GROMACS .gro file of C-alpha atoms in nm:
model
  345
    1MET     CA    1   1.708  -5.347   5.172
    2ASN     CA    2   1.737  -4.967   5.131
    3ASP     CA    3   2.012  -4.755   5.283
    4ALA     CA    4   1.797  -4.636   5.574
    5ALA     CA    5   1.712  -4.996   5.667
    6LYS     CA    6   2.078  -5.097   5.646
    7LEU     CA    7   2.175  -4.815   5.881
    8LYS     CA    8   1.902  -4.906   6.130
    9LYS     CA    9   2.012  -5.271   6.126
   10HIS     CA   10   2.377  -5.178   6.170
   11ILE     CA   11   2.322  -4.966   6.481
   12LYS     CA   12   2.063  -4.936   6.751
   13CYS     CA   13   1.930  -4.621   6.913
   14ASP     CA   14   1.962  -4.541   7.282
   15ASN     CA   15   1.888  -4.182   7.393
   16ASN     CA   16   1.997  -4.039   7.056
   17GLN     CA   17   2.334  -4.219   7.070
   18TYR     CA   18   2.402  -4.521   6.852
   19ILE     CA   19   2.599  -4.818   6.981
   20SER     CA   20   2.728  -5.085   6.742
   21ARG     CA   21   2.754  -5.453   6.822
   22ASN     CA   22   3.134  -5.450   6.814
   23GLU     CA   23   3.409  -5.256   6.993
   24LYS     CA   24   3.628  -5.109   6.720
   25TYR     CA   25   3.622  -4.762   6.870
   26ILE     CA   26   3.502  -4.561   6.574
   27TYR     CA   27   3.302  -4.249   6.653
   28ALA     CA   28   3.081  -4.028   6.439
   29ALA     CA   29   2.926  -3.684   6.479
   30ILE     CA   30   2.672  -3.507   6.261
   31ASP     CA   31   2.582  -3.139   6.290
   32ILE     CA   32   2.289  -3.020   6.080
   33GLY     CA   33   2.285  -2.644   6.119
   34THR     CA   34   2.108  -2.352   5.961
   35HIS     CA   35   2.372  -2.332   5.688
   36ASN     CA   36   2.576  -2.653   5.676
   37CYS     CA   37   2.543  -3.027   5.715
   38ARG     CA   38   2.866  -3.176   5.854
   39LEU     CA   39   2.989  -3.525   5.940
   40LEU     CA   40   3.307  -3.640   6.112
   41VAL     CA   41   3.413  -4.001   6.166
   42ALA     CA   42   3.717  -4.051   6.387
   43LYS     CA   43   3.925  -4.287   6.598
   44PRO     CA   44   4.082  -4.199   6.935
   45GLU     CA   45   4.452  -4.123   6.909
   46ASN     CA   46   4.679  -4.014   7.196
   47ASN     CA   47   4.504  -3.715   7.358
   48GLY     CA   48   4.279  -3.643   7.062
   49PHE     CA   49   4.142  -3.824   6.762
   50ARG     CA   50   4.226  -3.902   6.403
   51VAL     CA   51   3.964  -3.824   6.139
   52ILE     CA   52   3.907  -4.118   5.907
   53ASP     CA   53   3.614  -3.978   5.710
   54SER     CA   54   3.431  -3.648   5.680
   55PHE     CA   55   3.164  -3.473   5.481
   56SER     CA   56   3.045  -3.113   5.461
   57ARG     CA   57   2.786  -2.952   5.239
   58ILE     CA   58   2.613  -2.614   5.244
   59VAL     CA   59   2.240  -2.695   5.255
   60ARG     CA   60   2.088  -2.371   5.389
   61LEU     CA   61   1.823  -2.553   5.586
   62GLY     CA   62   1.723  -2.228   5.755
   63GLU     CA   63   1.678  -2.032   5.434
   64GLY     CA   64   1.377  -1.803   5.482
   65VAL     CA   65   1.282  -1.952   5.819
   66VAL     CA   66   1.288  -1.620   6.004
   67ALA     CA   67   1.033  -1.468   5.765
   68SER     CA   68   0.813  -1.775   5.711
   69GLY     CA   69   0.852  -1.962   6.040
   70ILE     CA   70   0.897  -2.292   5.858
   71LEU     CA   71   1.164  -2.500   5.687
   72SER     CA   72   1.087  -2.485   5.317
   73GLU     CA   73   1.045  -2.801   5.112
   74LYS     CA   74   1.346  -2.712   4.894
   75ALA     CA   75   1.564  -2.659   5.199
   76GLN     CA   76   1.450  -2.987   5.353
   77LEU     CA   77   1.528  -3.177   5.034
   78ARG     CA   78   1.878  -3.028   5.020
   79ALA     CA   79   1.939  -3.131   5.380
   80LEU     CA   80   1.791  -3.478   5.328
   81GLU     CA   81   2.019  -3.539   5.030
   82ALA     CA   82   2.323  -3.445   5.239
   83LEU     CA   83   2.210  -3.654   5.535
   84GLN     CA   84   2.156  -3.954   5.308
   85ILE     CA   85   2.521  -3.926   5.204
   86CYS     CA   86   2.612  -3.924   5.574
   87ALA     CA   87   2.396  -4.234   5.627
   88ASP     CA   88   2.564  -4.410   5.335
   89LYS     CA   89   2.907  -4.338   5.480
   90LEU     CA   90   2.805  -4.461   5.826
   91SER     CA   91   2.651  -4.782   5.694
   92LYS     CA   92   2.993  -4.886   5.559
   93ARG     CA   93   3.166  -4.862   5.897
   94ASP     CA   94   3.135  -5.033   6.234
   95ILE     CA   95   3.045  -4.733   6.445
   96THR     CA   96   3.111  -4.765   6.817
   97SER     CA   97   2.907  -4.458   6.907
   98MET     CA   98   2.760  -4.158   6.729
   99ARG     CA   99   2.540  -3.859   6.781
  100ALA     CA  100   2.355  -3.629   6.543
  101VAL     CA  101   2.235  -3.283   6.646
  102ALA     CA  102   2.039  -2.996   6.493
  103THR     CA  103   2.056  -2.634   6.601
  104GLN     CA  104   1.888  -2.298   6.540
  105ALA     CA  105   1.687  -2.365   6.224
  106CYS     CA  106   1.513  -2.668   6.374
  107ARG     CA  107   1.476  -2.492   6.710
  108ILE     CA  108   1.273  -2.202   6.571
  109ALA     CA  109   1.086  -2.361   6.277
  110ASP     CA  110   0.725  -2.462   6.340
  111ASN     CA  111   0.788  -2.778   6.137
  112GLY     CA  112   1.132  -2.848   6.284
  113ARG     CA  113   1.016  -3.162   6.465
  114ASP     CA  114   0.839  -3.285   6.153
  115PHE     CA  115   1.166  -3.251   5.964
  116ILE     CA  116   1.351  -3.451   6.231
  117LYS     CA  117   1.096  -3.732   6.199
  118ARG     CA  118   1.127  -3.717   5.821
  119VAL     CA  119   1.506  -3.754   5.846
  120LEU     CA  120   1.467  -4.062   6.066
  121ASP     CA  121   1.216  -4.220   5.826
  122VAL     CA  122   1.424  -4.151   5.515
  123THR     CA  123   1.782  -4.198   5.636
  124GLY     CA  124   1.764  -4.382   5.967
  125ILE     CA  125   1.950  -4.101   6.144
  126ASP     CA  126   1.793  -3.992   6.473
  127ILE     CA  127   1.868  -3.624   6.531
  128ASP     CA  128   1.861  -3.450   6.866
  129VAL     CA  129   1.752  -3.084   6.856
  130ILE     CA  130   1.978  -2.923   7.116
  131ASP     CA  131   1.922  -2.599   7.305
  132THR     CA  132   2.153  -2.299   7.290
  133LYS     CA  133   2.341  -2.388   7.609
  134GLU     CA  134   2.432  -2.734   7.486
  135GLU     CA  135   2.526  -2.593   7.147
  136ALA     CA  136   2.762  -2.351   7.319
  137LYS     CA  137   2.913  -2.631   7.528
  138LEU     CA  138   2.972  -2.851   7.223
  139ALA     CA  139   3.106  -2.562   7.017
  140ILE     CA  140   3.386  -2.494   7.265
  141GLY     CA  141   3.458  -2.860   7.336
  142GLY     CA  142   3.683  -2.893   7.035
  143CYS     CA  143   3.848  -2.554   7.086
  144LEU     CA  144   3.982  -2.584   7.441
  145SER     CA  145   4.317  -2.725   7.331
  146LEU     CA  146   4.386  -2.395   7.151
  147MET     CA  147   4.363  -2.189   7.471
  148ASN     CA  148   4.687  -2.052   7.613
  149ASP     CA  149   4.791  -2.081   7.977
  150VAL     CA  150   4.871  -1.710   8.016
  151ASN     CA  151   4.524  -1.553   8.013
  152PRO     CA  152   4.291  -1.705   8.274
  153TYR     CA  153   3.975  -1.608   8.083
  154ALA     CA  154   3.868  -1.673   7.726
  155VAL     CA  155   3.587  -1.534   7.514
  156ILE     CA  156   3.502  -1.807   7.265
  157PHE     CA  157   3.248  -1.743   6.990
  158ASP     CA  158   3.093  -1.936   6.705
  159ILE     CA  159   2.912  -1.746   6.429
  160GLY     CA  160   2.664  -1.995   6.291
  161GLY     CA  161   2.403  -1.978   6.020
  162GLY     CA  162   2.106  -1.896   6.242
  163SER     CA  163   2.263  -1.773   6.563
  164THR     CA  164   2.590  -1.675   6.728
  165GLN     CA  165   2.713  -1.840   7.046
  166VAL     CA  166   2.944  -1.657   7.286
  167ILE     CA  167   3.098  -1.831   7.585
  168LEU     CA  168   3.310  -1.694   7.870
  169VAL     CA  169   3.551  -1.959   7.998
  170SER     CA  170   3.764  -1.948   8.313
  171GLN     CA  171   4.086  -2.142   8.381
  172LEU     CA  172   4.127  -2.014   8.738
  173SER     CA  173   4.061  -2.358   8.887
  174GLY     CA  174   4.325  -2.516   8.665
  175GLU     CA  175   4.069  -2.664   8.426
  176PRO     CA  176   3.854  -2.476   8.172
  177GLU     CA  177   3.506  -2.406   8.308
  178ILE     CA  178   3.214  -2.225   8.146
  179VAL     CA  179   3.137  -1.909   8.344
  180ASN     CA  180   2.844  -1.798   8.129
  181SER     CA  181   2.718  -1.812   7.773
  182ILE     CA  182   2.475  -1.633   7.545
  183SER     CA  183   2.313  -1.708   7.212
  184ILE     CA  184   2.191  -1.422   6.995
  185PRO     CA  185   1.951  -1.486   6.703
  186PHE     CA  186   2.182  -1.350   6.437
  187GLY     CA  187   2.394  -1.570   6.211
  188VAL     CA  188   2.523  -1.544   5.856
  189VAL     CA  189   2.194  -1.670   5.709
  190THR     CA  190   1.948  -1.487   5.932
  191LEU     CA  191   2.138  -1.157   5.915
  192GLY     CA  192   2.236  -1.211   5.552
  193GLU     CA  193   1.870  -1.229   5.449
  194ARG     CA  194   1.812  -0.889   5.611
  195ILE     CA  195   2.104  -0.699   5.459
  196GLY     CA  196   2.096  -0.847   5.108
  197THR     CA  197   2.393  -0.936   4.893
  198ASP     CA  198   2.503  -0.615   4.718
  199ASN     CA  199   2.533  -0.238   4.754
  200LEU     CA  200   2.577  -0.244   5.130
  201SER     CA  201   2.644   0.113   5.237
  202ILE     CA  202   2.877   0.199   5.522
  203GLU     CA  203   2.577   0.341   5.711
  204ILE     CA  204   2.385   0.011   5.697
  205TYR     CA  205   2.699  -0.188   5.772
  206GLU     CA  206   2.775   0.016   6.084
  207TYR     CA  207   2.408   0.018   6.189
  208TRP     CA  208   2.407  -0.361   6.211
  209ILE     CA  209   2.741  -0.365   6.393
  210ASP     CA  210   2.578  -0.150   6.661
  211VAL     CA  211   2.268  -0.373   6.671
  212ILE     CA  212   2.477  -0.687   6.727
  213SER     CA  213   2.702  -0.513   6.977
  214LYS     CA  214   2.403  -0.401   7.185
  215LYS     CA  215   2.272  -0.760   7.193
  216LEU     CA  216   2.593  -0.856   7.373
  217GLN     CA  217   2.636  -0.557   7.604
  218ILE     CA  218   2.430  -0.685   7.899
  219PHE     CA  219   2.616  -1.018   7.888
  220SER     CA  220   2.944  -0.827   7.882
  221TYR     CA  221   2.843  -0.604   8.174
  222GLN     CA  222   2.712  -0.893   8.388
  223ASN     CA  223   3.040  -1.081   8.350
  224LYS     CA  224   3.266  -0.772   8.369
  225ILE     CA  225   3.438  -0.881   8.049
  226ASN     CA  226   3.571  -0.537   7.960
  227ASP     CA  227   3.722  -0.499   8.307
  228LYS     CA  228   3.897  -0.833   8.257
  229ILE     CA  229   4.020  -0.722   7.915
  230ASP     CA  230   4.157  -0.395   8.061
  231ALA     CA  231   4.349  -0.606   8.314
  232GLY     CA  232   4.498  -0.822   8.036
  233LEU     CA  233   4.321  -1.136   8.156
  234VAL     CA  234   4.130  -1.232   7.840
  235GLN     CA  235   4.214  -1.424   7.526
  236MET     CA  236   3.973  -1.476   7.237
  237LEU     CA  237   3.898  -1.777   7.016
  238GLY     CA  238   3.678  -1.770   6.708
  239ALA     CA  239   3.522  -2.085   6.564
  240SER     CA  240   3.323  -2.003   6.254
  241GLY     CA  241   3.334  -2.001   5.876
  242THR     CA  242   3.360  -1.623   5.884
  243VAL     CA  243   3.676  -1.627   6.094
  244THR     CA  244   3.839  -1.907   5.896
  245THR     CA  245   3.752  -1.739   5.565
  246LEU     CA  246   3.899  -1.404   5.668
  247THR     CA  247   4.208  -1.582   5.800
  248GLY     CA  248   4.256  -1.760   5.468
  249ILE     CA  249   4.235  -1.424   5.293
  250ASN     CA  250   4.475  -1.267   5.543
  251LEU     CA  251   4.726  -1.548   5.482
  252ALA     CA  252   4.691  -1.495   5.105
  253LEU     CA  253   4.617  -1.863   5.052
  254PRO     CA  254   4.564  -1.964   4.687
  255ARG     CA  255   4.283  -2.184   4.817
  256TYR     CA  256   4.141  -2.258   5.159
  257LEU     CA  257   4.369  -2.491   5.357
  258ARG     CA  258   4.251  -2.605   5.698
  259SER     CA  259   4.599  -2.703   5.819
  260ALA     CA  260   4.719  -2.345   5.764
  261VAL     CA  261   4.415  -2.178   5.920
  262ASP     CA  262   4.328  -2.390   6.224
  263GLY     CA  263   4.528  -2.255   6.519
  264ALA     CA  264   4.642  -1.941   6.337
  265TYR     CA  265   4.599  -1.590   6.478
  266LEU     CA  266   4.390  -1.313   6.324
  267ASP     CA  267   4.462  -0.951   6.414
  268PHE     CA  268   4.153  -0.734   6.465
  269GLU     CA  269   4.284  -0.459   6.240
  270ALA     CA  270   4.357  -0.707   5.961
  271ALA     CA  271   4.003  -0.845   5.995
  272ARG     CA  272   3.861  -0.492   5.980
  273ILE     CA  273   4.054  -0.405   5.663
  274ILE     CA  274   3.953  -0.729   5.490
  275SER     CA  275   3.589  -0.677   5.589
  276SER     CA  276   3.597  -0.320   5.459
  277ASN     CA  277   3.739  -0.437   5.127
  278LEU     CA  278   3.476  -0.710   5.094
  279ARG     CA  279   3.196  -0.464   5.165
  280ARG     CA  280   3.304  -0.261   4.863
  281LYS     CA  281   3.299  -0.561   4.630
  282ASN     CA  282   2.993  -0.690   4.449
  283LEU     CA  283   2.868  -1.046   4.476
  284GLU     CA  284   3.060  -1.170   4.173
  285GLU     CA  285   3.386  -1.018   4.293
  286ARG     CA  286   3.350  -1.179   4.636
  287ALA     CA  287   3.267  -1.515   4.479
  288SER     CA  288   3.582  -1.502   4.269
  289HIS     CA  289   3.806  -1.517   4.576
  290PRO     CA  290   3.929  -1.877   4.623
  291CYS     CA  291   3.872  -1.864   5.001
  292ILE     CA  292   3.509  -1.751   4.958
  293GLY     CA  293   3.356  -1.901   4.643
  294ASP     CA  294   2.998  -1.898   4.518
  295GLU     CA  295   2.846  -2.068   4.822
  296ARG     CA  296   2.972  -1.811   5.077
  297ALA     CA  297   2.976  -1.495   4.868
  298ASP     CA  298   2.627  -1.380   4.966
  299LEU     CA  299   2.676  -1.449   5.338
  300VAL     CA  300   3.029  -1.337   5.415
  301LEU     CA  301   2.931  -0.973   5.478
  302ALA     CA  302   2.684  -1.077   5.747
  303GLY     CA  303   2.963  -1.271   5.915
  304CYS     CA  304   3.194  -0.971   5.888
  305ILE     CA  305   2.936  -0.752   6.062
  306ILE     CA  306   2.898  -0.996   6.353
  307LEU     CA  307   3.274  -1.036   6.383
  308GLU     CA  308   3.331  -0.661   6.382
  309ALA     CA  309   3.066  -0.617   6.653
  310ILE     CA  310   3.246  -0.872   6.872
  311CYS     CA  311   3.586  -0.714   6.812
  312LYS     CA  312   3.450  -0.365   6.875
  313LEU     CA  313   3.286  -0.462   7.204
  314TRP     CA  314   3.580  -0.669   7.330
  315PRO     CA  315   3.905  -0.510   7.199
  316VAL     CA  316   4.140  -0.796   7.283
  317GLY     CA  317   4.343  -0.714   6.970
  318SER     CA  318   4.373  -1.058   6.812
  319LEU     CA  319   4.203  -1.395   6.823
  320ARG     CA  320   4.300  -1.760   6.784
  321VAL     CA  321   4.130  -1.924   6.490
  322ALA     CA  322   3.958  -2.261   6.527
  323ASP     CA  323   3.841  -2.455   6.225
  324ARG     CA  324   3.638  -2.681   6.449
  325GLY     CA  325   3.310  -2.670   6.635
  326VAL     CA  326   3.006  -2.876   6.733
  327ARG     CA  327   3.119  -3.196   6.558
  328GLU     CA  328   3.452  -3.198   6.740
  329GLY     CA  329   3.274  -3.129   7.068
  330ILE     CA  330   3.045  -3.426   7.012
  331LEU     CA  331   3.340  -3.654   6.939
  332HIS     CA  332   3.522  -3.545   7.254
  333ASP     CA  333   3.208  -3.610   7.461
  334LEU     CA  334   3.151  -3.954   7.310
  335MET     CA  335   3.511  -4.062   7.360
  336ASN     CA  336   3.530  -3.932   7.715
  337ASP     CA  337   3.198  -4.091   7.809
  338GLY     CA  338   3.328  -4.427   7.694
  339ASN     CA  339   3.661  -4.384   7.874
  340ILE     CA  340   3.823  -4.502   7.554
  341MET     CA  341   4.107  -4.256   7.582
  342GLU     CA  342   4.209  -4.392   7.922
  343ALA     CA  343   4.174  -4.750   7.804
  344GLN     CA  344   4.421  -4.697   7.521
  345GLN     CA  345   4.688  -4.525   7.729
   0.00000   0.00000   0.00000
């Protein structure tokens, strides 16, 4: 029996969620994005969860998709290899419930649905292609515990590979509620392919900051975000590889360390200085930094542009850093749906 067959036998599918035949309360979440393939396996613990297994690999599924309109065969094979590793990990555990989702690359590719079927046939993993609103909801689900109680509003953003999600959250009712959200079709991969990897002039850099900023201006005006900022009512949270990378650099970490970055604060001016320094470096120099490496070196400038556009439009001054996102949001949803947290208290 191959690995895909083992996985299908181990769990059964019901509306894109998998339920095992036992009740050991182990949950799994897979996020196959434009840039990364990520897996988390966790158990409920107190008011959160404890990760018992994880996997992350840069697969660049959306490489070239904006220009060609399709997921290339090379990109699909990279993603399939990573998803097979996820399937292998899942087949060795008694999973109570799991969900796998795909985002921007599969949303916009003409062959996105064909790829989803191919994944199911090869690995046994049934992936749900989610829309931008659900992606935004899941992205903030794991970040809410980082919000403070002082500022009643929060701008939460996630710079992905193919798109950037921005969510305005209100705590006026006592519980966090989504006021509005927007998804713009610029991420580190899609923008990175437009700007290239080297010799990025200050004129081009600032041009794209203005482009991104204008994409968010109507959303900002409709929700009176700048008025709220002027009144001191807004906090900001950033959940993306760009933000965590710049924070690692700002903390002068000898290598990236999630425990030091997640929950830290990043000052806008520090982010601007780091971004300016990175713009002046060539690809090899960026890759040599231990918090960037070869796999992020050609995309980090695109992330810096998007981050600077957000900071320029909404001058909160600093942001809370979240090394978490869609996977954590899925886990919270699965655990809450099963009322497992209440059952264990």
